[in-house]
mmCIF file of C-alpha atoms in Angstrom:
data_model
loop_
_atom_site.group_PDB
_atom_site.id
_atom_site.type_symbol
_atom_site.label_atom_id
_atom_site.label_comp_id
_atom_site.label_asym_id
_atom_site.label_seq_id
_atom_site.Cartn_x
_atom_site.Cartn_y
_atom_site.Cartn_z
ATOM 1 C CA MET A 1 -25.689 -9.196 71.347
ATOM 2 C CA LYS A 2 -25.540 -5.859 73.137
ATOM 3 C CA PRO A 3 -23.109 -5.125 76.008
ATOM 4 C CA ALA A 4 -24.313 -5.194 79.602
ATOM 5 C CA SER A 5 -26.005 -1.975 80.650
ATOM 6 C CA PRO A 6 -24.021 0.038 83.228
ATOM 7 C CA ILE A 7 -24.652 0.471 86.943
ATOM 8 C CA GLN A 8 -24.936 3.978 88.393
ATOM 9 C CA THR A 9 -24.632 4.702 92.102
ATOM 10 C CA LEU A 10 -27.349 7.049 93.333
ATOM 11 C CA LYS A 11 -26.327 9.647 95.910
ATOM 12 C CA HIS A 12 -28.904 11.442 98.041
ATOM 13 C CA GLN A 13 -28.975 12.825 101.567
ATOM 14 C CA LEU A 14 -32.008 10.655 102.354
ATOM 15 C CA PHE A 15 -30.112 7.477 101.459
ATOM 16 C CA SER A 16 -27.154 8.539 103.581
ATOM 17 C CA GLU A 17 -29.381 9.319 106.567
ATOM 18 C CA LYS A 18 -30.995 5.877 106.332
ATOM 19 C CA LYS A 19 -27.596 4.191 105.763
ATOM 20 C CA LEU A 20 -28.665 2.679 102.435
ATOM 21 C CA GLN A 21 -26.710 1.990 99.264
ATOM 22 C CA VAL A 22 -28.799 2.584 96.147
ATOM 23 C CA PHE A 23 -27.887 1.697 92.566
ATOM 24 C CA ILE A 24 -29.685 1.758 89.239
ATOM 25 C CA LYS A 25 -29.083 -0.489 86.244
ATOM 26 C CA ARG A 26 -29.306 1.831 83.263
ATOM 27 C CA ASP A 27 -31.148 -0.332 80.766
ATOM 28 C CA ASP A 28 -32.216 2.929 79.120
ATOM 29 C CA LEU A 29 -28.648 3.044 77.749
ATOM 30 C CA ILE A 30 -28.789 -0.323 75.956
ATOM 31 C CA ASP A 31 -29.576 1.436 72.679
ATOM 32 C CA PRO A 32 -30.397 5.050 71.752
ATOM 33 C CA ILE A 33 -33.780 4.009 70.307
ATOM 34 C CA ILE A 34 -34.805 0.523 71.449
ATOM 35 C CA SER A 35 -33.864 0.794 75.095
ATOM 36 C CA GLY A 36 -34.695 -0.901 78.344
ATOM 37 C CA ASN A 37 -36.874 -3.903 78.942
ATOM 38 C CA LYS A 38 -38.487 -3.651 75.492
ATOM 39 C CA TRP A 39 -35.295 -4.821 73.806
ATOM 40 C CA ARG A 40 -34.779 -7.594 76.322
ATOM 41 C CA LYS A 41 -38.376 -8.811 75.911
ATOM 42 C CA ILE A 42 -38.487 -8.910 72.129
ATOM 43 C CA LYS A 43 -35.011 -10.122 71.170
ATOM 44 C CA GLN A 44 -35.862 -13.841 71.429
ATOM 45 C CA ASN A 45 -39.094 -13.203 69.508
ATOM 46 C CA LEU A 46 -37.017 -11.562 66.766
ATOM 47 C CA HIS A 47 -34.695 -14.548 66.660
ATOM 48 C CA LEU A 48 -37.592 -16.991 66.276
ATOM 49 C CA ALA A 49 -39.291 -14.851 63.628
ATOM 50 C CA ARG A 50 -36.115 -14.759 61.535
ATOM 51 C CA LYS A 51 -35.553 -18.488 62.011
ATOM 52 C CA ASN A 52 -39.086 -19.266 60.761
ATOM 53 C CA ASN A 53 -39.075 -16.524 58.100
ATOM 54 C CA LYS A 54 -42.068 -14.792 59.666
ATOM 55 C CA GLY A 55 -43.137 -11.261 60.457
ATOM 56 C CA ILE A 56 -44.330 -10.121 63.873
ATOM 57 C CA LEU A 57 -47.812 -8.868 64.773
ATOM 58 C CA SER A 58 -48.394 -7.287 68.168
ATOM 59 C CA PHE A 59 -50.624 -4.914 70.119
ATOM 60 C CA GLY A 60 -50.349 -1.533 71.791
ATOM 61 C CA GLY A 61 -51.895 1.803 72.594
ATOM 62 C CA SER A 62 -51.324 4.853 70.423
ATOM 63 C CA TYR A 63 -48.269 5.910 72.468
ATOM 64 C CA SER A 64 -46.932 2.418 73.183
ATOM 65 C CA ASN A 65 -43.241 1.985 74.015
ATOM 66 C CA HIS A 66 -43.552 -1.624 72.871
ATOM 67 C CA ILE A 67 -44.910 -0.699 69.434
ATOM 68 C CA HIS A 68 -42.199 1.944 69.001
ATOM 69 C CA ALA A 69 -39.426 -0.493 69.962
ATOM 70 C CA LEU A 70 -40.834 -3.418 67.982
ATOM 71 C CA ALA A 71 -41.200 -1.337 64.812
ATOM 72 C CA PHE A 72 -37.575 -0.211 65.006
ATOM 73 C CA ALA A 73 -36.200 -3.663 65.865
ATOM 74 C CA CYS A 74 -38.129 -5.358 63.054
ATOM 75 C CA HIS A 75 -36.967 -2.694 60.598
ATOM 76 C CA GLN A 76 -33.349 -3.215 61.665
ATOM 77 C CA HIS A 77 -33.665 -6.977 61.155
ATOM 78 C CA ASN A 78 -35.700 -6.804 57.915
ATOM 79 C CA ILE A 79 -38.721 -8.410 59.587
ATOM 80 C CA PRO A 80 -42.200 -7.237 58.502
ATOM 81 C CA SER A 81 -44.326 -5.931 61.373
ATOM 82 C CA ILE A 82 -47.977 -5.178 62.048
ATOM 83 C CA GLY A 83 -49.286 -3.176 65.000
ATOM 84 C CA ILE A 84 -52.868 -3.615 66.211
ATOM 85 C CA ILE A 85 -53.453 -0.201 67.755
ATOM 86 C CA ARG A 86 -56.160 0.771 70.248
ATOM 87 C CA GLY A 87 -57.660 4.009 68.977
ATOM 88 C CA GLU A 88 -58.563 5.918 65.840
ATOM 89 C CA GLN A 89 -56.576 6.370 62.644
ATOM 90 C CA ALA A 90 -56.044 10.045 63.467
ATOM 91 C CA TYR A 91 -53.437 8.863 65.988
ATOM 92 C CA GLN A 92 -51.141 7.663 63.192
ATOM 93 C CA SER A 93 -49.495 11.084 63.038
ATOM 94 C CA ASN A 94 -48.609 11.268 66.734
ATOM 95 C CA TYR A 95 -45.019 11.156 67.966
ATOM 96 C CA THR A 96 -44.845 7.407 68.635
ATOM 97 C CA LEU A 97 -46.773 6.093 65.646
ATOM 98 C CA SER A 98 -45.068 8.454 63.185
ATOM 99 C CA TRP A 99 -41.841 6.687 64.068
ATOM 100 C CA ALA A 100 -43.501 3.262 63.781
ATOM 101 C CA ARG A 101 -44.700 4.170 60.284
ATOM 102 C CA HIS A 102 -41.246 5.535 59.464
ATOM 103 C CA TRP A 103 -39.873 2.096 60.299
ATOM 104 C CA GLN A 104 -42.470 0.546 57.966
ATOM 105 C CA MET A 105 -44.773 -1.023 60.523
ATOM 106 C CA GLN A 106 -48.299 -1.531 59.179
ATOM 107 C CA LEU A 107 -50.812 -0.021 61.597
ATOM 108 C CA GLN A 108 -54.339 -1.331 62.055
ATOM 109 C CA PHE A 109 -56.613 0.671 64.345
ATOM 110 C CA VAL A 110 -59.332 -1.054 66.366
ATOM 111 C CA ASP A 111 -61.940 0.121 68.851
ATOM 112 C CA ARG A 112 -61.653 -0.583 72.569
ATOM 113 C CA ALA A 113 -64.067 -3.524 72.472
ATOM 114 C CA THR A 114 -61.975 -5.261 69.825
ATOM 115 C CA TYR A 115 -58.731 -4.418 71.599
ATOM 116 C CA ARG A 116 -59.986 -6.075 74.776
ATOM 117 C CA LEU A 117 -59.961 -9.358 72.829
ATOM 118 C CA ARG A 118 -56.169 -9.310 72.544
ATOM 119 C CA HIS A 119 -55.906 -12.184 75.060
ATOM 120 C CA ASN A 120 -58.915 -14.092 73.691
ATOM 121 C CA ASP A 121 -57.941 -17.445 72.157
ATOM 122 C CA ALA A 122 -60.596 -17.320 69.448
ATOM 123 C CA TYR A 123 -59.576 -13.799 68.404
ATOM 124 C CA LEU A 124 -55.887 -14.714 68.373
ATOM 125 C CA LYS A 125 -56.621 -17.798 66.280
ATOM 126 C CA LYS A 126 -58.526 -15.641 63.813
ATOM 127 C CA LEU A 127 -55.570 -13.247 63.560
ATOM 128 C CA SER A 128 -53.181 -16.152 63.001
ATOM 129 C CA GLU A 129 -55.386 -17.439 60.193
ATOM 130 C CA GLN A 130 -55.684 -13.965 58.692
ATOM 131 C CA TYR A 131 -51.914 -13.402 58.891
ATOM 132 C CA PRO A 132 -50.316 -16.857 58.518
ATOM 133 C CA ASP A 133 -46.905 -15.352 57.777
ATOM 134 C CA TYR A 134 -46.755 -13.499 61.115
ATOM 135 C CA MET A 135 -45.978 -14.524 64.698
ATOM 136 C CA VAL A 136 -48.459 -13.067 67.176
ATOM 137 C CA VAL A 137 -46.661 -11.464 70.140
ATOM 138 C CA PRO A 138 -48.695 -10.229 73.131
ATOM 139 C CA GLU A 139 -49.024 -6.627 74.250
ATOM 140 C CA GLY A 140 -45.790 -5.442 75.829
ATOM 141 C CA GLY A 141 -43.946 -8.462 74.430
ATOM 142 C CA SER A 142 -44.724 -10.377 77.618
ATOM 143 C CA ASN A 143 -44.575 -14.049 76.606
ATOM 144 C CA THR A 144 -42.421 -17.013 77.587
ATOM 145 C CA LEU A 145 -39.806 -16.080 74.971
ATOM 146 C CA ALA A 146 -39.329 -12.765 76.768
ATOM 147 C CA LEU A 147 -38.323 -14.365 80.067
ATOM 148 C CA ASP A 148 -34.809 -15.449 79.095
ATOM 149 C CA GLY A 149 -34.093 -12.041 77.586
ATOM 150 C CA VAL A 150 -35.189 -10.248 80.740
ATOM 151 C CA GLY A 151 -33.351 -12.817 82.843
ATOM 152 C CA ASP A 152 -30.087 -11.578 81.346
ATOM 153 C CA VAL A 153 -30.411 -8.646 83.770
ATOM 154 C CA ILE A 154 -29.774 -11.024 86.675
ATOM 155 C CA SER A 155 -26.861 -12.687 84.856
ATOM 156 C CA GLU A 156 -25.258 -9.291 84.238
ATOM 157 C CA LEU A 157 -25.785 -8.137 87.813
ATOM 158 C CA ARG A 158 -23.929 -11.189 89.149
ATOM 159 C CA HIS A 159 -20.793 -9.756 87.528
ATOM 160 C CA GLN A 160 -21.523 -6.099 88.263
ATOM 161 C CA GLN A 161 -22.918 -5.338 91.704
ATOM 162 C CA SER A 162 -24.225 -7.173 94.751
ATOM 163 C CA PHE A 163 -27.629 -6.146 96.104
ATOM 164 C CA ASP A 164 -30.310 -7.208 98.577
ATOM 165 C CA THR A 165 -33.503 -5.922 96.953
ATOM 166 C CA LEU A 166 -34.280 -5.243 93.293
ATOM 167 C CA ILE A 167 -37.059 -2.816 92.329
ATOM 168 C CA VAL A 168 -38.679 -2.540 88.887
ATOM 169 C CA PRO A 169 -41.794 -0.789 87.532
ATOM 170 C CA VAL A 170 -44.518 -3.180 86.343
ATOM 171 C CA GLY A 171 -46.981 -2.717 83.486
ATOM 172 C CA SER A 172 -47.786 -6.044 81.828
ATOM 173 C CA GLY A 173 -45.735 -8.161 84.256
ATOM 174 C CA GLY A 174 -43.334 -9.780 81.787
ATOM 175 C CA THR A 175 -40.225 -8.020 83.055
ATOM 176 C CA LEU A 176 -40.823 -8.910 86.686
ATOM 177 C CA ALA A 177 -41.656 -12.508 85.707
ATOM 178 C CA GLY A 178 -38.356 -12.851 83.861
ATOM 179 C CA LEU A 179 -36.425 -11.399 86.781
ATOM 180 C CA VAL A 180 -38.178 -13.659 89.290
ATOM 181 C CA LYS A 181 -37.459 -16.769 87.247
ATOM 182 C CA ALA A 182 -33.789 -15.912 86.660
ATOM 183 C CA ASP A 183 -33.147 -14.851 90.265
ATOM 184 C CA GLU A 184 -34.310 -18.211 91.662
ATOM 185 C CA ASN A 185 -35.197 -16.897 95.141
ATOM 186 C CA GLN A 186 -31.746 -15.356 95.729
ATOM 187 C CA HIS A 187 -32.891 -11.772 96.425
ATOM 188 C CA LYS A 188 -35.971 -9.793 97.309
ATOM 189 C CA LEU A 189 -37.787 -8.432 94.257
ATOM 190 C CA ILE A 190 -40.367 -5.636 94.323
ATOM 191 C CA GLY A 191 -42.600 -4.662 91.418
ATOM 192 C CA ILE A 192 -44.086 -1.155 91.470
ATOM 193 C CA CYS A 193 -47.429 -1.517 89.689
ATOM 194 C CA VAL A 194 -47.957 1.558 87.489
ATOM 195 C CA LEU A 195 -51.626 0.893 86.755
ATOM 196 C CA LYS A 196 -54.724 0.980 88.907
ATOM 197 C CA GLY A 197 -56.524 -2.296 89.570
ATOM 198 C CA GLY A 198 -53.521 -4.416 88.713
ATOM 199 C CA ASN A 199 -54.212 -7.246 91.157
ATOM 200 C CA TYR A 200 -54.690 -9.634 88.231
ATOM 201 C CA LEU A 201 -50.981 -9.267 87.454
ATOM 202 C CA GLN A 202 -50.154 -11.572 90.366
ATOM 203 C CA GLY A 203 -51.639 -14.491 88.448
ATOM 204 C CA ASP A 204 -50.108 -13.417 85.134
ATOM 205 C CA ILE A 205 -46.634 -13.273 86.659
ATOM 206 C CA GLU A 206 -47.051 -16.626 88.404
ATOM 207 C CA LYS A 207 -48.207 -18.151 85.122
ATOM 208 C CA LEU A 208 -45.104 -16.895 83.311
ATOM 209 C CA ALA A 209 -42.477 -17.413 86.006
ATOM 210 C CA GLY A 210 -43.935 -20.347 87.934
ATOM 211 C CA LYS A 211 -45.448 -20.566 91.404
ATOM 212 C CA GLN A 212 -42.323 -21.942 93.098
ATOM 213 C CA TYR A 213 -40.874 -18.485 93.781
ATOM 214 C CA ASP A 214 -41.851 -16.583 96.927
ATOM 215 C CA ASN A 215 -39.224 -13.835 97.048
ATOM 216 C CA TRP A 216 -41.222 -11.184 95.200
ATOM 217 C CA ARG A 217 -44.186 -8.910 95.730
ATOM 218 C CA LEU A 218 -46.213 -6.348 93.830
ATOM 219 C CA MET A 219 -46.925 -2.961 95.386
ATOM 220 C CA HIS A 220 -50.150 -1.277 94.281
ATOM 221 C CA ASP A 221 -50.070 2.034 96.162
ATOM 222 C CA PHE A 222 -47.861 4.038 93.808
ATOM 223 C CA HIS A 223 -49.829 4.201 90.532
ATOM 224 C CA LEU A 224 -50.772 7.893 91.062
ATOM 225 C CA GLY A 225 -54.292 7.361 89.717
ATOM 226 C CA GLY A 226 -53.778 4.797 86.981
ATOM 227 C CA TYR A 227 -51.734 3.940 83.919
ATOM 228 C CA ALA A 228 -50.042 7.027 82.421
ATOM 229 C CA LYS A 229 -51.796 9.206 85.030
ATOM 230 C CA PHE A 230 -50.050 11.589 87.397
ATOM 231 C CA SER A 231 -50.687 15.043 88.796
ATOM 232 C CA ALA A 232 -48.668 18.156 88.026
ATOM 233 C CA GLN A 233 -47.438 18.087 91.620
ATOM 234 C CA ALA A 234 -46.285 14.463 91.318
ATOM 235 C CA TYR A 235 -44.480 15.274 88.083
ATOM 236 C CA GLN A 236 -42.655 18.158 89.753
ATOM 237 C CA GLN A 237 -41.649 15.848 92.588
ATOM 238 C CA MET A 238 -40.319 13.346 90.050
ATOM 239 C CA CYS A 239 -38.390 16.088 88.238
ATOM 240 C CA HIS A 240 -36.776 17.337 91.429
ATOM 241 C CA PHE A 241 -35.865 13.899 92.771
ATOM 242 C CA ALA A 242 -34.599 12.636 89.391
ATOM 243 C CA ALA A 243 -32.510 15.775 88.849
ATOM 244 C CA THR A 244 -30.936 15.336 92.298
ATOM 245 C CA LEU A 245 -30.111 11.733 91.419
ATOM 246 C CA ASN A 246 -28.910 12.687 87.905
ATOM 247 C CA ILE A 247 -31.304 10.244 86.226
ATOM 248 C CA PRO A 248 -33.331 10.801 83.031
ATOM 249 C CA PHE A 249 -36.859 9.488 83.485
ATOM 250 C CA GLU A 250 -40.370 9.347 82.113
ATOM 251 C CA PRO A 251 -43.369 9.628 84.469
ATOM 252 C CA VAL A 252 -45.264 6.487 83.396
ATOM 253 C CA TYR A 253 -42.769 3.870 84.593
ATOM 254 C CA SER A 254 -39.382 5.019 85.929
ATOM 255 C CA GLY A 255 -40.777 8.198 87.501
ATOM 256 C CA LYS A 256 -43.349 6.282 89.531
ATOM 257 C CA MET A 257 -40.639 3.856 90.619
ATOM 258 C CA LEU A 258 -38.466 6.742 91.825
ATOM 259 C CA LEU A 259 -41.279 8.263 93.883
ATOM 260 C CA ALA A 260 -42.123 4.832 95.312
ATOM 261 C CA LEU A 261 -38.494 4.367 96.353
ATOM 262 C CA LYS A 262 -38.438 7.753 98.043
ATOM 263 C CA GLN A 263 -41.584 7.010 100.048
ATOM 264 C CA LEU A 264 -40.427 3.524 101.034
ATOM 265 C CA VAL A 265 -37.094 4.871 102.254
ATOM 266 C CA GLU A 266 -38.805 7.639 104.215
ATOM 267 C CA GLN A 267 -41.031 4.991 105.838
ATOM 268 C CA ASP A 268 -37.976 2.934 106.891
ATOM 269 C CA TYR A 269 -39.093 0.004 104.750
ATOM 270 C CA PHE A 270 -35.469 -1.058 104.232
ATOM 271 C CA PRO A 271 -33.107 -1.834 107.133
ATOM 272 C CA ALA A 272 -29.881 0.102 107.572
ATOM 273 C CA GLY A 273 -27.051 -1.310 105.485
ATOM 274 C CA HIS A 274 -29.422 -2.549 102.772
ATOM 275 C CA LYS A 275 -28.329 -2.504 99.116
ATOM 276 C CA ILE A 276 -31.099 -1.544 96.681
ATOM 277 C CA MET A 277 -30.940 -2.045 92.921
ATOM 278 C CA LEU A 278 -33.370 -0.200 90.639
ATOM 279 C CA ILE A 279 -33.964 -1.197 87.019
ATOM 280 C CA HIS A 280 -34.449 1.690 84.581
ATOM 281 C CA THR A 281 -36.752 0.177 81.961
ATOM 282 C CA GLY A 282 -36.287 2.911 79.336
ATOM 283 C CA GLY A 283 -39.361 4.155 77.488
ATOM 284 C CA LEU A 284 -38.079 7.714 77.242
ATOM 285 C CA GLN A 285 -39.616 8.088 73.782
ATOM 286 C CA GLY A 286 -42.975 8.384 75.553
ATOM 287 C CA LEU A 287 -42.012 11.902 76.584
ATOM 288 C CA GLY A 288 -42.544 13.003 72.978
ATOM 289 C CA GLY A 289 -46.219 12.121 73.090
ATOM 290 C CA MET A 290 -46.678 13.821 76.451
ATOM 291 C CA LEU A 291 -45.157 17.038 75.133
ATOM 292 C CA GLU A 292 -47.322 16.784 72.036
ATOM 293 C CA ARG A 293 -50.492 16.490 74.118
ATOM 294 C CA GLY A 294 -49.495 19.163 76.613
ATOM 295 C CA ILE A 295 -49.404 16.678 79.509
ATOM 296 C CA ILE A 296 -45.937 17.993 80.303
ATOM 297 C CA THR A 297 -44.345 21.252 79.180
ATOM 298 C CA LYS A 298 -40.702 20.251 79.483
ATOM 299 C CA ALA A 299 -38.846 16.968 79.075
ATOM 300 C CA PRO A 300 -35.695 16.002 81.022
ATOM 301 C CA ILE A 301 -33.948 14.945 77.780
ATOM 302 C CA GLN A 302 -33.653 16.198 74.202
ATOM 303 C CA LEU A 303 -35.907 14.212 71.843
ATOM 304 C CA PRO A 304 -35.554 13.860 68.058
ATOM 305 C CA ASP A 305 -38.213 15.503 65.941
ATOM 306 C CA LYS A 306 -40.804 13.058 64.624
ATOM 307 C CA PRO A 307 -40.730 12.100 60.926
ATOM 308 C CA ASN A 308 -42.703 14.317 58.553
ATOM 309 C CA PHE A 309 -45.125 12.487 56.228
ATOM 310 C CA SER A 310 -46.635 15.587 54.608
#
């Protein structure tokens, strides 16, 4: 059991002008390596795997936060792990997957057509038969076991800070689903969709959380071109805003949430006196891969060097 992540008050002239109180729950500080929603989503899966003496098999892209976190968590708990990775074997030496290999995750690379089967029942059955000693966990860790872990955010907030609206970035939908279920229609919840064409997530979240909740909505206008896409100008805007707020960020999830917040406040989306709670979902390791590929030239935090397998 890890302690509750802290709350940070965010100060900015814009918030003062609009008479808003803004806070952020620093889930990126849960653990130096396995931070944010990834820990919350996989901890119940880890418990079940240990109880049944099984390993864990899951899916991710070549720079996946989930794969990075799962590899470390399984290594810490002496649980074997397998990652089904979208892409070519040459990616195994990148920043993220070098760490996964360091933590003894077995990597299996598949083409895009095969990876698209990751939700296909027949394909999942085949994997279960091929690896009978492994639990199959979906991409991003977004299954029913993840909901209670994510729901702990709401339990912690009840003892930490009152708020009116909670905002979280959304990739696979599991984090928002867990928050919706735990909140039980007590607050307004907003999910900032970080990928283009994410309308299908509405159904995925309803399937996980249940259709009885009507206090949440997904916003699809802040993806900046698609998953892991953003312009140099947008990145500079993120850097400036995050530095003013004194928040470390990465541009795939938390950075897009910060820019969305700024635009919503400027548009008077929130009434005066409103209390807004952001959830920092971690994923800062992803900055290593962006530096490696030249997508960014400077990171807002110091990153450890990747393991050397030469």
